[in-house]
Tab-separated table of C-alpha atoms and ligand atoms in Angstrom:
chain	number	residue	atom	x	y	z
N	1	UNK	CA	103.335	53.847	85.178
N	2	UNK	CA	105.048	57.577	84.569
N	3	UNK	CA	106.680	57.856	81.462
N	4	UNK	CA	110.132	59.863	81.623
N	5	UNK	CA	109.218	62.341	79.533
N	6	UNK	CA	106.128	63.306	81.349
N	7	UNK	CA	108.053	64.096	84.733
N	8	UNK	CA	108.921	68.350	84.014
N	9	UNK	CA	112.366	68.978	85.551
N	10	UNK	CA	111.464	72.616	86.771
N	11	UNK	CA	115.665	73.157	86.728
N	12	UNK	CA	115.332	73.565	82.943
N	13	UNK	CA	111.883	75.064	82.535
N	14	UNK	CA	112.659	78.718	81.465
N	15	UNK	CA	110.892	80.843	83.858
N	16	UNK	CA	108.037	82.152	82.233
N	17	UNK	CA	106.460	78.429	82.130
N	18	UNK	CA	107.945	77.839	85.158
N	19	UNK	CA	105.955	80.950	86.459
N	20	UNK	CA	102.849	79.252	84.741
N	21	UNK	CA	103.062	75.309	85.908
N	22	UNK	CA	103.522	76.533	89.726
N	23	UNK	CA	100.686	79.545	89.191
N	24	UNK	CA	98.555	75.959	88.160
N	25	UNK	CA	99.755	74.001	91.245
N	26	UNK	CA	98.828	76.986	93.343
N	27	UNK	CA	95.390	76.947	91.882
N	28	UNK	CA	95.023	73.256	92.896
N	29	UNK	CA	96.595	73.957	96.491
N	30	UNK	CA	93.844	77.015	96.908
N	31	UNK	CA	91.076	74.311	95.843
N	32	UNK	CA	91.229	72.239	98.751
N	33	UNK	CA	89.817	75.134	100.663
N	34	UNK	CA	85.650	75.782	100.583
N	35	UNK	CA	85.098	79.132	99.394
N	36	UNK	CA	81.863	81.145	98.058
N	37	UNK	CA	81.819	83.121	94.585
N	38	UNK	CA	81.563	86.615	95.897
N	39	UNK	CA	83.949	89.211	93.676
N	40	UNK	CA	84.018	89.725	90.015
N	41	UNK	CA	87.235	87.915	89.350
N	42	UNK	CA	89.307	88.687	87.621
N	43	UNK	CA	89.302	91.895	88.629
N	44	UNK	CA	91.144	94.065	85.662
N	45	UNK	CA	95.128	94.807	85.491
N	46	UNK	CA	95.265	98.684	83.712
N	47	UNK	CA	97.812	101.217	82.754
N	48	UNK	CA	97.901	104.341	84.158
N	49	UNK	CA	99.768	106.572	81.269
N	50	UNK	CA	98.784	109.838	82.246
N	51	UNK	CA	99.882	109.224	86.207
N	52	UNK	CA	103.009	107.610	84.719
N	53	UNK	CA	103.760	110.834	82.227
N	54	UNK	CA	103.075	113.115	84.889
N	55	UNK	CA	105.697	111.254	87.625
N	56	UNK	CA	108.004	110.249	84.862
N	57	UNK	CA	109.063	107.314	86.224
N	58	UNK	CA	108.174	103.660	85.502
N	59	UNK	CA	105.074	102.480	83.889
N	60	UNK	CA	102.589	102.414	86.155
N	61	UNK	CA	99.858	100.040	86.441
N	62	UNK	CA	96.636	99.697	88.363
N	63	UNK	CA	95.081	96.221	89.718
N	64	UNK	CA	91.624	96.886	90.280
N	65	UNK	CA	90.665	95.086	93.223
N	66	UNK	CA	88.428	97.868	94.288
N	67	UNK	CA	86.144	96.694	91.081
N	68	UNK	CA	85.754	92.831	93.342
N	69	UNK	CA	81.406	94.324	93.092
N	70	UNK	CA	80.571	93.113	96.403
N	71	UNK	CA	79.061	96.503	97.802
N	72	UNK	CA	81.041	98.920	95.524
N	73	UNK	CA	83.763	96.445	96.263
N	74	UNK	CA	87.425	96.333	97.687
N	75	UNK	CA	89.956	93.947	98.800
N	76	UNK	CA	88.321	92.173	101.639
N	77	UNK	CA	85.805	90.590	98.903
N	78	UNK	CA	88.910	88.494	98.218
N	79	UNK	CA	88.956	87.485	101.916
N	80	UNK	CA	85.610	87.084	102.535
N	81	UNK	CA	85.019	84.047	99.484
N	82	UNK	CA	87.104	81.866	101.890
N	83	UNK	CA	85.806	83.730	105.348
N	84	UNK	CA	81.920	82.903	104.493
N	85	UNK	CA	82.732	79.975	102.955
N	86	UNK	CA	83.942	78.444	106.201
N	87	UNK	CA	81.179	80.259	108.353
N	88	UNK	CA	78.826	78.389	106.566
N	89	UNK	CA	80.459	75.158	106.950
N	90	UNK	CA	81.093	75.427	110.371
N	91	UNK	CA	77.177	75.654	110.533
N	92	UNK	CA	77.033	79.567	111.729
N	93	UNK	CA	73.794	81.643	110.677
N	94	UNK	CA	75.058	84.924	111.799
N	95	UNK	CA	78.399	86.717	111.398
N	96	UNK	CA	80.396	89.165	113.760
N	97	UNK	CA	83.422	91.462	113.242
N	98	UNK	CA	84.655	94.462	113.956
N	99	UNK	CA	86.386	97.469	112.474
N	100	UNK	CA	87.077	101.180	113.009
N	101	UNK	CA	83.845	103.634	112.277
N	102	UNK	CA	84.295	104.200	108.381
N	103	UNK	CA	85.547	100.662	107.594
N	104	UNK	CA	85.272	99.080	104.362
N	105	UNK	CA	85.939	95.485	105.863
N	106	UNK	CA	82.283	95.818	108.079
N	107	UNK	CA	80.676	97.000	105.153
N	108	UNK	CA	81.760	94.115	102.489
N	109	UNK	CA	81.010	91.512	105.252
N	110	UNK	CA	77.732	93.282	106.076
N	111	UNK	CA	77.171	92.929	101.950
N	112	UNK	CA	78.307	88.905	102.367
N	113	UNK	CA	76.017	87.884	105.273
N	114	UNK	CA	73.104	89.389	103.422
N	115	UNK	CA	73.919	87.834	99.995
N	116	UNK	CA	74.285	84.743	101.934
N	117	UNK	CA	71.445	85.038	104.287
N	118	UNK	CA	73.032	85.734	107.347
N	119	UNK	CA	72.604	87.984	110.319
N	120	UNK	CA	75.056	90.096	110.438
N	121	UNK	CA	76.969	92.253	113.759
N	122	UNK	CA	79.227	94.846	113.502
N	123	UNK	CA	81.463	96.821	116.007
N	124	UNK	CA	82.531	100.068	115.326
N	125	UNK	CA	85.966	101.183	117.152
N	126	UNK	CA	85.783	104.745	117.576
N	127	UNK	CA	89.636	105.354	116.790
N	128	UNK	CA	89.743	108.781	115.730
N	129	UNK	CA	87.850	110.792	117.959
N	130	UNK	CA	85.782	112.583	115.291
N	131	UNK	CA	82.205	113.790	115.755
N	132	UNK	CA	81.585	114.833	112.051
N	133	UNK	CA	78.030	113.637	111.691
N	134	UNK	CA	79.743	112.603	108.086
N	135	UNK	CA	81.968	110.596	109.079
N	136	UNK	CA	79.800	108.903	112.145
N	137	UNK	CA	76.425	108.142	109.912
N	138	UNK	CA	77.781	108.404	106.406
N	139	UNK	CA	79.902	106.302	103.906
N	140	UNK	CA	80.323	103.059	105.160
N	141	UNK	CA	78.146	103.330	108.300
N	142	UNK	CA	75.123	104.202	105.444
N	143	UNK	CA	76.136	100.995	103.601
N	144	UNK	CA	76.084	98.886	106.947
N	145	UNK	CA	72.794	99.359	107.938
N	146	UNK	CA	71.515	99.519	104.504
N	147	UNK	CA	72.687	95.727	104.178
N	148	UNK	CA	70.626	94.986	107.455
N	149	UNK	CA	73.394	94.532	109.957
N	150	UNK	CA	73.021	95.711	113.435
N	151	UNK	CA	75.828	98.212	114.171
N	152	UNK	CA	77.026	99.184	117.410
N	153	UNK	CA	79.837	101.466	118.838
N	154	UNK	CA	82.594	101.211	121.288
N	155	UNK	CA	85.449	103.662	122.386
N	156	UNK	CA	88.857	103.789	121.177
N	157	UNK	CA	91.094	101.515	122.333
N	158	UNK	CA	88.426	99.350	123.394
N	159	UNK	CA	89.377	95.711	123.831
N	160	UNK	CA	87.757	94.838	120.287
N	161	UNK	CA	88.491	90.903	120.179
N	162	UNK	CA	86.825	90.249	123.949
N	163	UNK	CA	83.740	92.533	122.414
N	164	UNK	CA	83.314	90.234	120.093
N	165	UNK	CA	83.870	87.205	122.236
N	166	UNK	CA	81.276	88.725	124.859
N	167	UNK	CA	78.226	89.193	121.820
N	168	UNK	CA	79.038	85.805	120.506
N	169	UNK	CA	78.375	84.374	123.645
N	170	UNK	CA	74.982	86.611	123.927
N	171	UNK	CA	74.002	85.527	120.699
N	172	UNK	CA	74.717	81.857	121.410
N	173	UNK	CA	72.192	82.422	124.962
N	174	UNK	CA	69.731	83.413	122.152
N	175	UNK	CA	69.728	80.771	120.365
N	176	UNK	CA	72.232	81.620	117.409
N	177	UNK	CA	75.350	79.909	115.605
N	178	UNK	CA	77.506	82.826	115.716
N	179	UNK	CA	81.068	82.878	113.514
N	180	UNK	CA	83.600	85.571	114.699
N	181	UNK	CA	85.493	87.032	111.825
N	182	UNK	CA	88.903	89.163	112.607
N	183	UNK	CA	89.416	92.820	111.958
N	184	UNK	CA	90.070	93.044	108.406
N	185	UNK	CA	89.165	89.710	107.728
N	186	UNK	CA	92.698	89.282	108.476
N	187	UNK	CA	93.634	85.060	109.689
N	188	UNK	CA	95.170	82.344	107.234
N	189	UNK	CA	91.765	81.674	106.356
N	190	UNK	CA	91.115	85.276	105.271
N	191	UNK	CA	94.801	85.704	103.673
N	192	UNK	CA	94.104	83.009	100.976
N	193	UNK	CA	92.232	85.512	99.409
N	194	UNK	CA	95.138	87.246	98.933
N	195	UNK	CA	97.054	84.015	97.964
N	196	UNK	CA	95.449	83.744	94.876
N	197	UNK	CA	95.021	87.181	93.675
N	198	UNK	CA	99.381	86.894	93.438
N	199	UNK	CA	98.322	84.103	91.351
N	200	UNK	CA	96.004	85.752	89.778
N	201	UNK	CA	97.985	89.450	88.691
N	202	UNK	CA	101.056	87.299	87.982
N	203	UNK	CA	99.004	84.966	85.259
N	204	UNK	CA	97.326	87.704	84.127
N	205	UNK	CA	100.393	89.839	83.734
N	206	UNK	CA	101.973	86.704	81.514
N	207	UNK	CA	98.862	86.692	79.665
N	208	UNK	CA	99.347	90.395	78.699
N	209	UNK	CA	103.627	89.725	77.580
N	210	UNK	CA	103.669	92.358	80.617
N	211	UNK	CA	106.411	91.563	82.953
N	212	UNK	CA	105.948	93.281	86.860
N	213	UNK	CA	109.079	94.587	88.966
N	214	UNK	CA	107.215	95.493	91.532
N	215	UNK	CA	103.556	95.742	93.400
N	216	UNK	CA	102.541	98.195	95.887
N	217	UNK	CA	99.237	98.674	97.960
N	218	UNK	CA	98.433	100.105	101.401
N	219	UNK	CA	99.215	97.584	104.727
N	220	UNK	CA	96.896	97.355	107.456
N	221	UNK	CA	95.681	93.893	109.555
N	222	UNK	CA	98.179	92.993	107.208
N	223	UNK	CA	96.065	90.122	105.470
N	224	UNK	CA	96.314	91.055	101.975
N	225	UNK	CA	100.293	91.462	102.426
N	226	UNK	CA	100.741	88.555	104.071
N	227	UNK	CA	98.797	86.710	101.544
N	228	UNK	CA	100.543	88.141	98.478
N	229	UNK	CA	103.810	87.682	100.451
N	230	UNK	CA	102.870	84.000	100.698
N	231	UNK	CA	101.366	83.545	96.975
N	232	UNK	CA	104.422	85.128	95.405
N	233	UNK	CA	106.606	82.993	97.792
N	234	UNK	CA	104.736	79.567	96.354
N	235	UNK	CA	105.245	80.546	92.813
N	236	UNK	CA	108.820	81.766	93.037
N	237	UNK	CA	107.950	84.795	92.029
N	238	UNK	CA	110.682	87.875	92.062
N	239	UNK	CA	108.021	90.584	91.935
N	240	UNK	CA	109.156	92.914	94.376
N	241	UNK	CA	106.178	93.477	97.086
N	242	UNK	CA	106.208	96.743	99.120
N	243	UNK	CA	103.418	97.344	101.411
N	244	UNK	CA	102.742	100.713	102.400
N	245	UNK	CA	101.522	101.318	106.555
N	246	UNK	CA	98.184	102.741	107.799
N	247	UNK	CA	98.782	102.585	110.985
N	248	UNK	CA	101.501	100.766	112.424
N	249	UNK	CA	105.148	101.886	112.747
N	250	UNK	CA	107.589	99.342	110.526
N	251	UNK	CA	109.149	97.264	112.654
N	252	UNK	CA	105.340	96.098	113.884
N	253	UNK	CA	103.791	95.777	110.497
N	254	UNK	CA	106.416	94.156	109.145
N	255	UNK	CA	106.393	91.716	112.187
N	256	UNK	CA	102.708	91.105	111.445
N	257	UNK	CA	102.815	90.473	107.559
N	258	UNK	CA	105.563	87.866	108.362
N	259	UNK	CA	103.955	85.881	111.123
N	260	UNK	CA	100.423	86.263	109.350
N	261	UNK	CA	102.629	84.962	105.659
N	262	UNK	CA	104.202	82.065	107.889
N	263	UNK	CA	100.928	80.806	109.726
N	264	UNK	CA	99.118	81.140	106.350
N	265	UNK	CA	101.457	79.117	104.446
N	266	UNK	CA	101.471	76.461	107.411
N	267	UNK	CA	97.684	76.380	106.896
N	268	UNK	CA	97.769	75.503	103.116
N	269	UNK	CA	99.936	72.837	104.062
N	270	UNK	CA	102.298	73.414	100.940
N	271	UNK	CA	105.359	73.849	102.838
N	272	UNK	CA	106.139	77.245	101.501
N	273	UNK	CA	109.077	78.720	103.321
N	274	UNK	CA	108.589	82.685	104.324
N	275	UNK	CA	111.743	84.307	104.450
N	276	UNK	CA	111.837	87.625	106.255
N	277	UNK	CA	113.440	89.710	103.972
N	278	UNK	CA	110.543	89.136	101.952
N	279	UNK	CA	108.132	91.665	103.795
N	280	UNK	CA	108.765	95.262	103.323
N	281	UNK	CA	106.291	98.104	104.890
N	282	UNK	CA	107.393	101.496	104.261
N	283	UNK	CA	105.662	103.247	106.865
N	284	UNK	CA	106.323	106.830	106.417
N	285	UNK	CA	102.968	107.799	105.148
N	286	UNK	CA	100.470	107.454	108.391
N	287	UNK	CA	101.031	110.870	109.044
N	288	UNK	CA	99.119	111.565	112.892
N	289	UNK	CA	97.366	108.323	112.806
N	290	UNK	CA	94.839	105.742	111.278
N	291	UNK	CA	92.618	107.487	109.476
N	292	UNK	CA	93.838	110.894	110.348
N	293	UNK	CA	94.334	112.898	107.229
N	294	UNK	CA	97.369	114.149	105.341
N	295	UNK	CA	98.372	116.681	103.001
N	296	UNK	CA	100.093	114.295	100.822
N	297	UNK	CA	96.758	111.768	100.727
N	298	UNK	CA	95.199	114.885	99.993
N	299	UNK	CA	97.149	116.044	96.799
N	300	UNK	CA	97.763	111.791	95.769
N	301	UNK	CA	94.362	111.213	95.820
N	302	UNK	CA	93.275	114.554	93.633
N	303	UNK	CA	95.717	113.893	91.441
N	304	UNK	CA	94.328	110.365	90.600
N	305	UNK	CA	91.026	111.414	90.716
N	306	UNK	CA	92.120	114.393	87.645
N	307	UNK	CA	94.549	112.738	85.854
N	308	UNK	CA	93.042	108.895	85.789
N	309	UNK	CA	89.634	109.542	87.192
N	310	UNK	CA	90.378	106.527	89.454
N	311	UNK	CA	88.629	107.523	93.210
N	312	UNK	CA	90.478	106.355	96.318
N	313	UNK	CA	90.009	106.768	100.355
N	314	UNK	CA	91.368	108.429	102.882
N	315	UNK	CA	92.256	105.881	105.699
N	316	UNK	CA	94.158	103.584	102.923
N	317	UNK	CA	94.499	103.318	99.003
N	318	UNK	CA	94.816	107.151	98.939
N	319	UNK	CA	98.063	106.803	101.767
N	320	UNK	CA	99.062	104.104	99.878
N	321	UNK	CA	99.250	105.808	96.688
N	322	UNK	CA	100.640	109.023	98.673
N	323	UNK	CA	103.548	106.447	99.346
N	324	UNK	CA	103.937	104.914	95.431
N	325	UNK	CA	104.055	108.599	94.366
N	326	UNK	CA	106.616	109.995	96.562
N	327	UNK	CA	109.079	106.769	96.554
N	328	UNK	CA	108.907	107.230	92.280
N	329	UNK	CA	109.181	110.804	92.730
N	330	UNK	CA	112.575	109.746	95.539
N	331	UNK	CA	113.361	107.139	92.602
N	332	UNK	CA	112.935	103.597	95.010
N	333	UNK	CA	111.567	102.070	91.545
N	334	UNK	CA	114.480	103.303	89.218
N	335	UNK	CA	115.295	100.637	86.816
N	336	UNK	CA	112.162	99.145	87.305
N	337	UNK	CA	110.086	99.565	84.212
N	338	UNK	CA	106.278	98.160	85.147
N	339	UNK	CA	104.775	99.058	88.823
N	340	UNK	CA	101.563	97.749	89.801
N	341	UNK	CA	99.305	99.672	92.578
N	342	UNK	CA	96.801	97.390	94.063
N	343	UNK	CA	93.929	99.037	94.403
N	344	UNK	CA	92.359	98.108	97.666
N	345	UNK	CA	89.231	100.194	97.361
N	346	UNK	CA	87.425	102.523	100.113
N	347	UNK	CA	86.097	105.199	98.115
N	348	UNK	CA	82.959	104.759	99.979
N	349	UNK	CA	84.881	106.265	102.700
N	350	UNK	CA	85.221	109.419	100.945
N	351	UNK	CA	81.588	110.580	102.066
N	352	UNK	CA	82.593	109.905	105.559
N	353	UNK	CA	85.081	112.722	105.039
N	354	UNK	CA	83.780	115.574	102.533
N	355	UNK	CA	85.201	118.248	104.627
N	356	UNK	CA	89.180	116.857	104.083
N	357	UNK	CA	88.817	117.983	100.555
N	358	UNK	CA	88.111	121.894	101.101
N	359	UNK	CA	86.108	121.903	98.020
N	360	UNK	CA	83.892	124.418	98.809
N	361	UNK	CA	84.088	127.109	96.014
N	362	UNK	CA	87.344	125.372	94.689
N	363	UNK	CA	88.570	126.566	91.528
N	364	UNK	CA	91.841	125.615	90.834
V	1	PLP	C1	91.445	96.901	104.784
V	1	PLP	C2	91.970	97.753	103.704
V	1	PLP	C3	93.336	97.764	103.379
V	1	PLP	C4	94.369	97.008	104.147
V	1	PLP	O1	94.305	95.642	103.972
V	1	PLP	P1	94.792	94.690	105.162
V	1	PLP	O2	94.589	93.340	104.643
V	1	PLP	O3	93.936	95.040	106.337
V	1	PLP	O4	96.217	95.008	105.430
V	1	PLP	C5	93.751	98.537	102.312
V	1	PLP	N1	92.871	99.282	101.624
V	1	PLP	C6	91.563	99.322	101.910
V	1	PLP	C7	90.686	100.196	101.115
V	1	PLP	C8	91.067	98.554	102.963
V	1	PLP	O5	89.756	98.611	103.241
């Protein structure tokens, strides 16, 4: 029997609660799905007052999802709970993916198989031509092979996907259950991650009386935007979302966030409409190329690291924030009073790339 006064008519909910009771059935939605404890979640929501005095725009705010643990941690922990999680249901005892040379996505999976138990393979895509013995052997490569995965290379522009396909099927000739897991952990599977951390910041954020205009991180396999894209979407959120590109010119990242959002919310099953319009990628920041340096990474990432002592990467977080900097500095955000940066992580990266930061004998 349902008694009237049970039934919530979301029409006259004011939208705060609203907010909350959908942020509740999206937690219920996400539960259907195995997944493995991996991150420290939540991961913490802070302000960033001395950035935010020095731009003198909005408030800006820092979600610290390169604090998830898993190997020094970053945003495909988030991924990876519901990645493994189906690996090992699917019966798999060893994991391959693939990545370019300094990627953080190889190393957190190469941290998952081993907390798991898992053998673990990783390709390397050689995509920017660099022979620094750095960059080749250090930061993330170290990490790799010091979680026990087996790490080969292949050139740039390599067909990375049949790569994979052709070692799963050596490994099956051997005897093992391999599970092949995308570039940047980046599928509907993967994406749910991402699902719930919009759940996540946005119950957080109500928790805190703190309401967000707007949240902006760096795009690339698109997983993470498609994912917030789709979480926001389920609990009629108005946050604005602005990805920021890596690698891809607009019109193709944004094409990939939106057919990544739609697939993923087919996959839940919850009948989530993505609209379009709802997927922004401001591009403008790649500079040369993925993972090719620019000045304005450069001075964004300094900056951080002297006025909030917050560290980010080259390839991503620190183009990302190049982009949140110069679009407060253009005033995208004016009227907006409280921007959140996602921090995606990738300051392991940095040691792939000492030389970027001309510090020898700096002094100013
Ligand atoms: C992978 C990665 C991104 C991009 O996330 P996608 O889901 O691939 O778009 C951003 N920042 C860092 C540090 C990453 O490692």
């Amino acid at each position: 029997m349902v008694e009237t006064n049970q039934i919530v008519d979301r029409d006259t909910m004011a939208q705060p609660e609203l907010t909350l009771s959908l942020c509740k059935d999206l937690s219920v939605a996400l539960a259907k799905f195995p997944r493995v404890a991996l991150g420290h979640l939540p991961t913490p929501l802070e302000p960033m007052d001395r950035l935010s005095e020095e731009l003198g725009g909005p408030r800006l705010w820092v979600k610290r999802d390169d604090c998830t643990g898993l190997s020094s941690g970053g945003n495909k922990t988030r991924k990876l709970e519901f990645l493994m999680a189906d690996a090992v249901q699917s019966g798999a005892d060893t994991i391959i993916t693939q990545g370019a040379t300094q990627s953080n996505h190889a190393r957190q999976t190469a941290a998952a198989a081993a907390k798991l138990g898992m053998e673990c393979h990783i390709l390397l895509e050689d995509r920017t031509g660099s022979n620094d013995p750095n960059y080749i052997m250090n930061g993330n490569v170290l990490l790799d092979r010091l979680h026990g995965a087996s790490v080969s290379k292949r050139p740039g522009g390599a067909d990375m996907n049949a790569e994979m396909v052709a070692l799963a099927e050596d490994l099956q000739q051997n005897g093992k259950t391999p599970y092949i897991i995308p570039g940047g952990g980046s599928n509907p599977i993967g994406a749910l991650g991402y699902v719930n951390c919009a759940r996540e910041v946005t119950e957080q954020a109500a928790a805190a009386g703190l309401k967000i205009d707007a949240l902006v991180h760096a795009t690339g396999s698109s997983g993470t935007q498609a994912g917030l894209v789709t979480g926001l979407a389920a609990i009629q959120s108005d946050i604005h979302l602005l990805g920021i590109g890596v690698r891809a010119p607009k019109d193709k990242q944004e094409g990939m966030v939106h057919d990544l959002a739609v697939r993923t919310a087919e996959y839940m099953g919850t009948g989530v409409q993505i609209d379009r319009d709802l997927v922004r990628a401001n591009c403008d920041y790649v500079g040369p190329g993925y993972g090719l340096p620019t000045e304005g990474m450069i001075a964004a990432l300094k900056l951080l690291a002297r006025t909030e002592g917050l560290l980010f990467d080259p390839v991503y977080s620190g183009k990302g924030l190049d982009g949140l900097i110069d679009q407060v500095r253009k005033g995208y955000f004016d009227g907006m009073e409280n921007v959140v940066f996602l921090h995606t992580g990738g300051s392991a990266a940095l040691f792939g790339y000492p030389d970027t930061f001309d510090l020898h004998g700096y002094t100013s």
